[in-house]
Coordinates of N, CA, C and O in Angstrom, one line a residue:
M1 N 0.9 -1.2 0.0 CA 0.0 0.0 0.0 C 0.9 1.2 0.0 O 2.0 1.2 0.6
Y2 N 0.4 2.3 -0.6 CA 1.2 3.5 -0.7 C 0.5 4.6 0.0 O -0.7 4.6 0.2
N3 N 1.2 5.6 0.4 CA 0.7 6.8 1.1 C 0.0 7.7 0.1 O 0.5 8.0 -0.9
V4 N -1.2 8.1 0.5 CA -2.0 9.0 -0.3 C -1.7 10.4 0.1 O -1.6 10.7 1.3
P5 N -1.4 11.3 -0.8 CA -1.1 12.7 -0.4 C -2.3 13.3 0.5 O -3.4 12.9 0.4
T6 N -1.9 14.2 1.4 CA -2.8 14.7 2.4 C -3.9 15.6 1.7 O -4.9 16.0 2.4
S7 N -3.7 16.0 0.5 CA -4.7 16.9 -0.1 C -5.9 16.2 -0.7 O -6.7 16.8 -1.5
I8 N -6.1 14.9 -0.4 CA -7.3 14.2 -0.8 C -8.3 14.2 0.3 O -8.0 13.8 1.4
N9 N -9.5 14.6 0.0 CA -10.6 14.5 0.9 C -11.6 13.5 0.3 O -11.6 13.2 -0.9
F10 N -12.5 13.0 1.1 CA -13.5 12.0 0.6 C -14.8 12.6 0.6 O -15.3 13.2 1.5
C11 N -15.5 12.4 -0.6 CA -16.8 13.0 -0.8 C -17.8 12.1 0.0 O -17.8 10.9 -0.2
F12 N -18.6 12.7 0.8 CA -19.5 11.9 1.7 C -20.5 11.2 1.0 O -21.0 10.1 1.4
W13 N -21.0 11.6 -0.2 CA -22.1 10.9 -0.8 C -21.7 10.0 -2.0 O -22.4 9.2 -2.4
S14 N -20.4 10.2 -2.5 CA -20.0 9.2 -3.5 C -19.1 8.2 -2.9 O -18.9 7.1 -3.5
G15 N -18.5 8.5 -1.7 CA -17.6 7.5 -1.1 C -16.3 7.3 -1.7 O -15.5 6.4 -1.3
I16 N -15.9 8.2 -2.6 CA -14.5 8.1 -3.2 C -13.8 9.4 -3.0 O -14.4 10.4 -2.7
G17 N -12.5 9.3 -3.2 CA -11.6 10.5 -3.0 C -12.0 11.6 -4.0 O -12.3 11.4 -5.1
F18 N -11.8 12.8 -3.5 CA -12.0 14.0 -4.3 C -10.7 14.7 -4.2 O -10.3 15.2 -3.2
Y19 N -10.0 14.9 -5.3 CA -8.7 15.5 -5.4 C -8.8 16.9 -5.8 O -9.3 17.2 -6.9
F20 N -8.4 17.8 -4.9 CA -8.6 19.2 -5.2 C -7.6 19.9 -6.0 O -7.8 21.1 -6.5
Y21 N -6.5 19.3 -6.3 CA -5.4 20.0 -7.0 C -5.1 19.3 -8.3 O -5.8 18.4 -8.7
N22 N -4.0 19.6 -8.9 CA -3.6 19.1 -10.2 C -3.3 17.6 -10.0 O -2.6 17.2 -9.1
A23 N -3.8 16.8 -11.0 CA -3.6 15.4 -11.0 C -2.1 15.0 -11.0 O -1.7 14.0 -10.5
A24 N -1.3 15.8 -11.6 CA 0.1 15.6 -11.7 C 0.7 15.5 -10.3 O 1.7 14.7 -10.0
K25 N 0.2 16.3 -9.3 CA 0.7 16.2 -8.0 C 0.4 14.9 -7.3 O 1.2 14.4 -6.5
L26 N -0.7 14.3 -7.7 CA -1.0 12.9 -7.2 C 0.0 11.9 -7.6 O 0.4 11.0 -6.9
L27 N 0.6 12.1 -8.8 CA 1.5 11.1 -9.3 C 2.9 11.2 -8.8 O 3.8 10.4 -9.0
R28 N 3.2 12.3 -8.0 CA 4.5 12.5 -7.5 C 5.0 11.4 -6.6 O 6.2 11.2 -6.4
F29 N 4.1 10.6 -6.0 CA 4.5 9.6 -5.1 C 4.6 8.2 -5.7 O 4.9 7.3 -5.0
L30 N 4.4 8.2 -7.0 CA 4.5 6.9 -7.7 C 5.8 6.7 -8.4 O 6.4 7.6 -8.9
D31 N 6.3 5.5 -8.3 CA 7.7 5.3 -8.8 C 7.8 4.1 -9.8 O 8.8 3.8 -10.2
R32 N 6.7 3.4 -10.0 CA 6.7 2.3 -10.9 C 5.8 2.5 -12.1 O 5.2 3.6 -12.2
N33 N 5.6 1.5 -12.9 CA 4.7 1.7 -14.1 C 3.3 2.0 -13.6 O 2.8 1.4 -12.6
V34 N 2.7 3.0 -14.2 CA 1.5 3.5 -13.7 C 0.5 3.7 -14.9 O 1.0 4.2 -16.0
A35 N -0.7 3.4 -14.8 CA -1.8 3.8 -15.7 C -2.6 5.0 -15.0 O -3.0 4.8 -13.9
C36 N -2.7 6.0 -15.7 CA -3.5 7.1 -15.2 C -4.7 7.3 -16.2 O -4.5 7.5 -17.4
I37 N -5.9 7.2 -15.7 CA -7.1 7.3 -16.5 C -8.0 8.4 -16.0 O -8.3 8.5 -14.8
M38 N -8.3 9.3 -16.9 CA -9.3 10.4 -16.6 C -10.6 10.1 -17.2 O -10.7 9.8 -18.4
F39 N -11.7 10.3 -16.5 CA -13.0 10.0 -16.9 C -13.8 11.3 -16.8 O -13.6 12.1 -15.9
D40 N -14.7 11.5 -17.8 CA -15.6 12.7 -17.8 C -17.0 12.3 -18.1 O -17.2 11.6 -19.1
L41 N -17.9 12.6 -17.2 CA -19.3 12.3 -17.4 C -19.9 13.2 -18.5 O -19.6 14.4 -18.4
N42 N -20.6 12.6 -19.4 CA -21.2 13.4 -20.4 C -22.6 13.9 -19.9 O -23.3 13.2 -19.2
N43 N -23.0 15.1 -20.3 CA -24.3 15.6 -20.1 C -24.7 15.9 -18.6 O -25.9 16.0 -18.3
L44 N -23.7 16.0 -17.7 CA -24.1 16.3 -16.3 C -24.8 17.7 -16.2 O -25.8 17.8 -15.5
K45 N -24.3 18.7 -16.9 CA -24.9 20.0 -16.8 C -26.3 19.9 -17.4 O -27.2 20.6 -16.8
I46 N -26.5 19.2 -18.4 CA -27.9 19.1 -19.0 C -28.8 18.4 -17.9 O -30.0 18.9 -17.7
A47 N -28.3 17.3 -17.3 CA -29.1 16.7 -16.3 C -29.4 17.6 -15.1 O -30.6 17.7 -14.7
N48 N -28.4 18.4 -14.7 CA -28.7 19.3 -13.6 C -29.7 20.4 -14.0 O -30.6 20.8 -13.2
D49 N -29.5 20.9 -15.2 CA -30.3 22.1 -15.6 C -31.8 21.7 -15.9 O -32.7 22.4 -15.7
T50 N -32.0 20.5 -16.5 CA -33.3 20.0 -16.9 C -34.0 19.2 -15.9 O -35.3 19.2 -15.8
L51 N -33.3 18.4 -15.1 CA -33.9 17.4 -14.2 C -33.7 17.7 -12.7 O -34.3 17.1 -11.9
G52 N -32.7 18.7 -12.5 CA -32.4 19.1 -11.1 C -31.1 18.5 -10.6 O -30.7 17.5 -11.1
H53 N -30.5 19.2 -9.7 CA -29.2 18.8 -9.1 C -29.3 17.5 -8.4 O -28.3 16.8 -8.4
S54 N -30.4 17.1 -7.9 CA -30.5 15.8 -7.2 C -30.3 14.7 -8.2 O -29.7 13.6 -7.9
V55 N -30.8 14.8 -9.4 CA -30.6 13.8 -10.5 C -29.2 13.8 -10.9 O -28.6 12.8 -11.1
G56 N -28.6 15.0 -11.1 CA -27.2 15.1 -11.4 C -26.3 14.5 -10.4 O -25.3 13.7 -10.7
D57 N -26.6 14.7 -9.1 CA -25.9 14.1 -8.0 C -26.0 12.6 -8.1 O -25.0 11.9 -7.9
Q58 N -27.2 12.1 -8.4 CA -27.3 10.6 -8.4 C -26.5 10.0 -9.6 O -26.0 8.9 -9.5
L59 N -26.5 10.8 -10.7 CA -25.7 10.3 -11.8 C -24.2 10.2 -11.4 O -23.5 9.2 -11.8
I60 N -23.7 11.2 -10.7 CA -22.3 11.1 -10.2 C -22.1 9.9 -9.3 O -21.1 9.2 -9.4
V61 N -23.0 9.7 -8.3 CA -22.9 8.6 -7.4 C -23.0 7.3 -8.1 O -22.2 6.4 -7.8
N62 N -23.9 7.1 -9.1 CA -24.0 5.9 -9.8 C -22.7 5.6 -10.6 O -22.2 4.4 -10.5
F63 N -22.2 6.6 -11.3 CA -20.9 6.3 -12.0 C -19.8 6.0 -11.0 O -19.0 5.1 -11.3
A64 N -19.7 6.8 -9.9 CA -18.7 6.5 -8.9 C -18.7 5.1 -8.4 O -17.7 4.4 -8.2
N65 N -19.9 4.6 -8.1 CA -20.1 3.3 -7.6 C -19.6 2.2 -8.6 O -19.0 1.2 -8.2
I66 N -20.0 2.4 -9.8 CA -19.6 1.5 -10.9 C -18.1 1.5 -11.0 O -17.4 0.5 -11.1
L67 N -17.5 2.7 -11.1 CA -16.1 2.8 -11.2 C -15.4 2.2 -10.1 O -14.4 1.4 -10.3
R68 N -15.8 2.4 -8.9 CA -15.2 1.8 -7.7 C -15.3 0.3 -7.7 O -14.4 -0.4 -7.2
N69 N -16.4 -0.2 -8.2 CA -16.6 -1.7 -8.2 C -15.7 -2.3 -9.3 O -15.4 -3.5 -9.2
V70 N -15.4 -1.6 -10.4 CA -14.6 -2.2 -11.5 C -13.1 -2.1 -11.2 O -12.4 -3.0 -11.4
I71 N -12.7 -0.9 -10.7 CA -11.2 -0.7 -10.4 C -10.9 -1.4 -9.1 O -11.6 -1.3 -8.1
P72 N -9.8 -2.2 -9.1 CA -9.5 -3.0 -7.9 C -9.4 -2.0 -6.7 O -8.9 -0.9 -6.8
S73 N -9.8 -2.5 -5.5 CA -9.9 -1.6 -4.3 C -8.5 -1.1 -3.9 O -8.5 -0.1 -3.2
K74 N -7.4 -1.8 -4.2 CA -6.1 -1.3 -3.8 C -5.6 -0.1 -4.6 O -4.6 0.5 -4.3
E75 N -6.3 0.2 -5.7 CA -6.0 1.3 -6.6 C -6.7 2.6 -6.2 O -7.8 2.5 -5.7
F76 N -6.2 3.7 -6.6 CA -6.8 5.0 -6.3 C -7.9 5.3 -7.4 O -7.6 5.2 -8.6
V77 N -9.0 5.7 -6.9 CA -10.1 6.2 -7.7 C -10.6 7.4 -7.0 O -10.9 7.4 -5.8
G78 N -10.7 8.5 -7.7 CA -11.1 9.8 -7.1 C -11.9 10.7 -8.0 O -11.9 10.5 -9.2
R79 N -12.6 11.6 -7.4 CA -13.4 12.6 -8.2 C -12.4 13.8 -8.3 O -12.0 14.3 -7.3
Y80 N -12.2 14.2 -9.5 CA -11.2 15.2 -9.8 C -11.9 16.6 -9.9 O -11.3 17.6 -9.5
G81 N -13.1 16.6 -10.3 CA -13.8 17.9 -10.5 C -15.3 17.5 -10.5 O -15.7 16.4 -10.1
G82 N -16.1 18.5 -10.9 CA -17.6 18.3 -10.9 C -18.0 17.0 -11.6 O -18.8 16.3 -11.0
D83 N -17.5 16.8 -12.8 CA -18.0 15.6 -13.5 C -16.8 14.8 -14.0 O -16.9 14.0 -14.9
E84 N -15.6 15.0 -13.4 CA -14.4 14.3 -13.8 C -13.9 13.4 -12.7 O -14.0 13.7 -11.5
F85 N -13.4 12.3 -13.1 CA -12.8 11.3 -12.1 C -11.5 10.8 -12.6 O -11.2 10.9 -13.8
V86 N -10.7 10.3 -11.7 CA -9.3 9.8 -12.1 C -9.1 8.5 -11.4 O -9.6 8.2 -10.3
A87 N -8.5 7.6 -12.1 CA -8.0 6.3 -11.6 C -6.5 6.2 -11.8 O -6.0 6.5 -12.9
V88 N -5.8 5.8 -10.8 CA -4.4 5.6 -10.9 C -4.1 4.1 -10.5 O -4.5 3.7 -9.4
I89 N -3.6 3.4 -11.5 CA -3.4 1.9 -11.3 C -1.9 1.6 -11.5 O -1.3 2.0 -12.5
R90 N -1.4 1.0 -10.4 CA 0.1 0.7 -10.4 C 0.3 -0.8 -10.8 O -0.5 -1.7 -10.4
D91 N 1.4 -1.0 -11.4 CA 2.0 -2.4 -11.7 C 0.9 -3.3 -12.3 O 0.9 -4.5 -11.9
M92 N 0.2 -2.9 -13.2 CA -0.8 -3.7 -13.9 C -0.4 -3.7 -15.4 O -0.3 -2.6 -16.0
P93 N -0.3 -4.8 -16.1 CA 0.0 -4.8 -17.5 C -1.1 -4.0 -18.3 O -2.3 -4.0 -17.9
K94 N -0.6 -3.4 -19.4 CA -1.5 -2.5 -20.2 C -2.7 -3.3 -20.6 O -3.9 -2.8 -20.6
E95 N -2.6 -4.6 -21.0 CA -3.7 -5.4 -21.4 C -4.7 -5.6 -20.4 O -5.9 -5.6 -20.6
D96 N -4.3 -5.7 -19.1 CA -5.2 -5.8 -18.0 C -6.0 -4.5 -17.7 O -7.2 -4.5 -17.4
V97 N -5.3 -3.4 -17.9 CA -5.9 -2.1 -17.7 C -7.0 -1.9 -18.8 O -8.1 -1.5 -18.5
I98 N -6.7 -2.3 -20.0 CA -7.6 -2.2 -21.1 C -8.8 -3.1 -20.8 O -10.0 -2.8 -21.1
G99 N -8.6 -4.3 -20.2 CA -9.6 -5.2 -19.8 C -10.5 -4.5 -18.8 O -11.8 -4.7 -18.8
L100 N -10.0 -3.7 -17.8 CA -10.8 -3.0 -16.8 C -11.7 -2.0 -17.5 O -12.8 -1.8 -17.2
L101 N -11.1 -1.3 -18.6 CA -11.9 -0.3 -19.3 C -13.1 -1.0 -20.0 O -14.2 -0.5 -20.1
E102 N -12.8 -2.2 -20.6 CA -13.9 -2.9 -21.2 C -14.9 -3.4 -20.2 O -16.1 -3.3 -20.5
K103 N -14.5 -3.8 -19.1 CA -15.4 -4.2 -18.0 C -16.3 -3.0 -17.5 O -17.5 -3.2 -17.3
L104 N -15.6 -1.9 -17.4 CA -16.4 -0.6 -17.1 C -17.5 -0.4 -18.1 O -18.6 -0.1 -17.7
K105 N -17.2 -0.5 -19.4 CA -18.2 -0.3 -20.4 C -19.3 -1.3 -20.3 O -20.5 -0.9 -20.4
E106 N -19.0 -2.5 -20.0 CA -20.0 -3.6 -19.8 C -20.9 -3.2 -18.6 O -22.1 -3.4 -18.7
E107 N -20.3 -2.8 -17.5 CA -21.1 -2.5 -16.3 C -22.0 -1.3 -16.6 O -23.1 -1.2 -16.1
V108 N -21.5 -0.3 -17.2 CA -22.3 0.9 -17.5 C -23.4 0.6 -18.5 O -24.5 1.0 -18.3
D109 N -23.1 -0.3 -19.5 CA -24.1 -0.7 -20.4 C -25.2 -1.5 -19.7 O -26.4 -1.3 -19.9
D110 N -24.8 -2.4 -18.8 CA -25.8 -3.1 -18.0 C -26.6 -2.2 -17.1 O -27.8 -2.4 -17.0
F111 N -26.0 -1.2 -16.5 CA -26.7 -0.3 -15.7 C -27.7 0.5 -16.5 O -28.9 0.6 -16.2
N112 N -27.3 0.9 -17.7 CA -28.2 1.7 -18.6 C -29.3 0.8 -19.1 O -30.4 1.3 -19.3
D113 N -29.1 -0.5 -19.3 CA -30.1 -1.4 -19.8 C -31.2 -1.7 -18.7 O -32.3 -1.9 -19.0
H114 N -30.7 -1.7 -17.5 CA -31.6 -2.2 -16.4 C -32.0 -1.1 -15.4 O -32.9 -1.3 -14.6
G115 N -31.3 0.0 -15.5 CA -31.6 1.1 -14.5 C -32.8 1.9 -14.9 O -33.2 2.0 -16.1
K116 N -33.4 2.5 -13.9 CA -34.6 3.3 -14.1 C -34.2 4.8 -14.1 O -34.9 5.7 -14.5
N117 N -32.9 5.1 -13.8 CA -32.4 6.4 -13.7 C -31.9 6.9 -15.0 O -31.9 6.2 -16.0
I118 N -31.4 8.1 -15.0 CA -30.8 8.7 -16.2 C -29.6 7.8 -16.6 O -28.9 7.3 -15.8
K119 N -29.4 7.7 -17.9 CA -28.4 6.9 -18.5 C -27.0 7.5 -18.2 O -26.9 8.7 -18.3
I120 N -26.0 6.7 -18.0 CA -24.7 7.1 -17.8 C -24.0 7.1 -19.2 O -24.0 6.1 -19.9
S121 N -23.3 8.2 -19.5 CA -22.5 8.3 -20.7 C -21.2 9.0 -20.2 O -21.2 9.9 -19.4
Y122 N -20.0 8.5 -20.7 CA -18.8 9.0 -20.2 C -17.7 9.0 -21.4 O -17.9 8.2 -22.3
A123 N -16.7 9.8 -21.2 CA -15.5 9.7 -22.1 C -14.3 9.5 -21.2 O -14.4 9.8 -20.0
Y124 N -13.3 9.0 -21.7 CA -12.0 8.8 -21.0 C -10.8 9.0 -21.8 O -10.9 8.8 -23.1
G125 N -9.7 9.3 -21.2 CA -8.4 9.3 -21.8 C -7.4 8.7 -20.8 O -7.7 8.7 -19.6
W126 N -6.4 8.1 -21.3 CA -5.5 7.4 -20.5 C -4.0 7.4 -21.0 O -3.8 7.7 -22.2
A127 N -3.1 7.2 -20.1 CA -1.7 7.2 -20.4 C -1.1 6.1 -19.5 O -1.5 5.9 -18.4
F128 N 0.0 5.5 -20.1 CA 0.7 4.5 -19.3 C 2.2 5.0 -19.2 O 2.8 5.3 -20.2
S129 N 2.7 5.0 -18.0 CA 4.0 5.5 -17.8 C 5.1 4.7 -18.7 O 6.1 5.3 -19.1
D130 N 4.8 3.4 -18.9 CA 5.8 2.6 -19.7 C 5.9 3.1 -21.1 O 6.8 2.7 -21.8
D131 N 4.9 3.8 -21.6 CA 4.9 4.3 -22.9 C 5.8 5.5 -23.1 O 6.0 6.0 -24.2
Y132 N 6.3 6.1 -22.0 CA 7.1 7.3 -22.0 C 8.5 7.0 -21.4 O 8.9 7.6 -20.4
T133 N 9.2 6.1 -22.0 CA 10.5 5.6 -21.5 C 11.6 6.7 -21.6 O 12.6 6.7 -20.9
E134 N 11.4 7.7 -22.5 CA 12.3 8.8 -22.6 C 12.2 9.8 -21.5 O 13.1 10.6 -21.3
C135 N 11.2 9.7 -20.6 CA 11.0 10.6 -19.5 C 11.9 10.1 -18.3 O 11.8 8.9 -18.0
P136 N 12.6 11.0 -17.6 CA 13.3 10.6 -16.5 C 12.4 10.2 -15.3 O 11.3 10.8 -15.2
N137 N 12.8 9.3 -14.4 CA 12.0 9.0 -13.3 C 12.1 10.0 -12.2 O 12.9 10.7 -12.0

């Protein structure tokens, strides 16, 4: 287990970490191969503006729960901003991380197929530290 920087607080209603500063600061304590994945919920503003903030809040909580259930518990998952999330995964082969992203899509699709709530839609981007061998440690 690694030490989490002190600038992480936990959101009481989503149950995951909320990082208030730049994501790069989070990575300063990592020293091995790392996958960093940023997620962005689509249409949160539309949900808030048309259906109310309680519906938007539930959208955030639903996505946070799915994300936390898919990403192994020993890895960091946090809320980065209003509708943005970050996952930091250490020492996992790229193929396995891609498998987690595929599992996330399956879980979100299942939620959307069976849920009564607003549908979850998200975008993500990712980077693997092993892809940047020219960068100094």
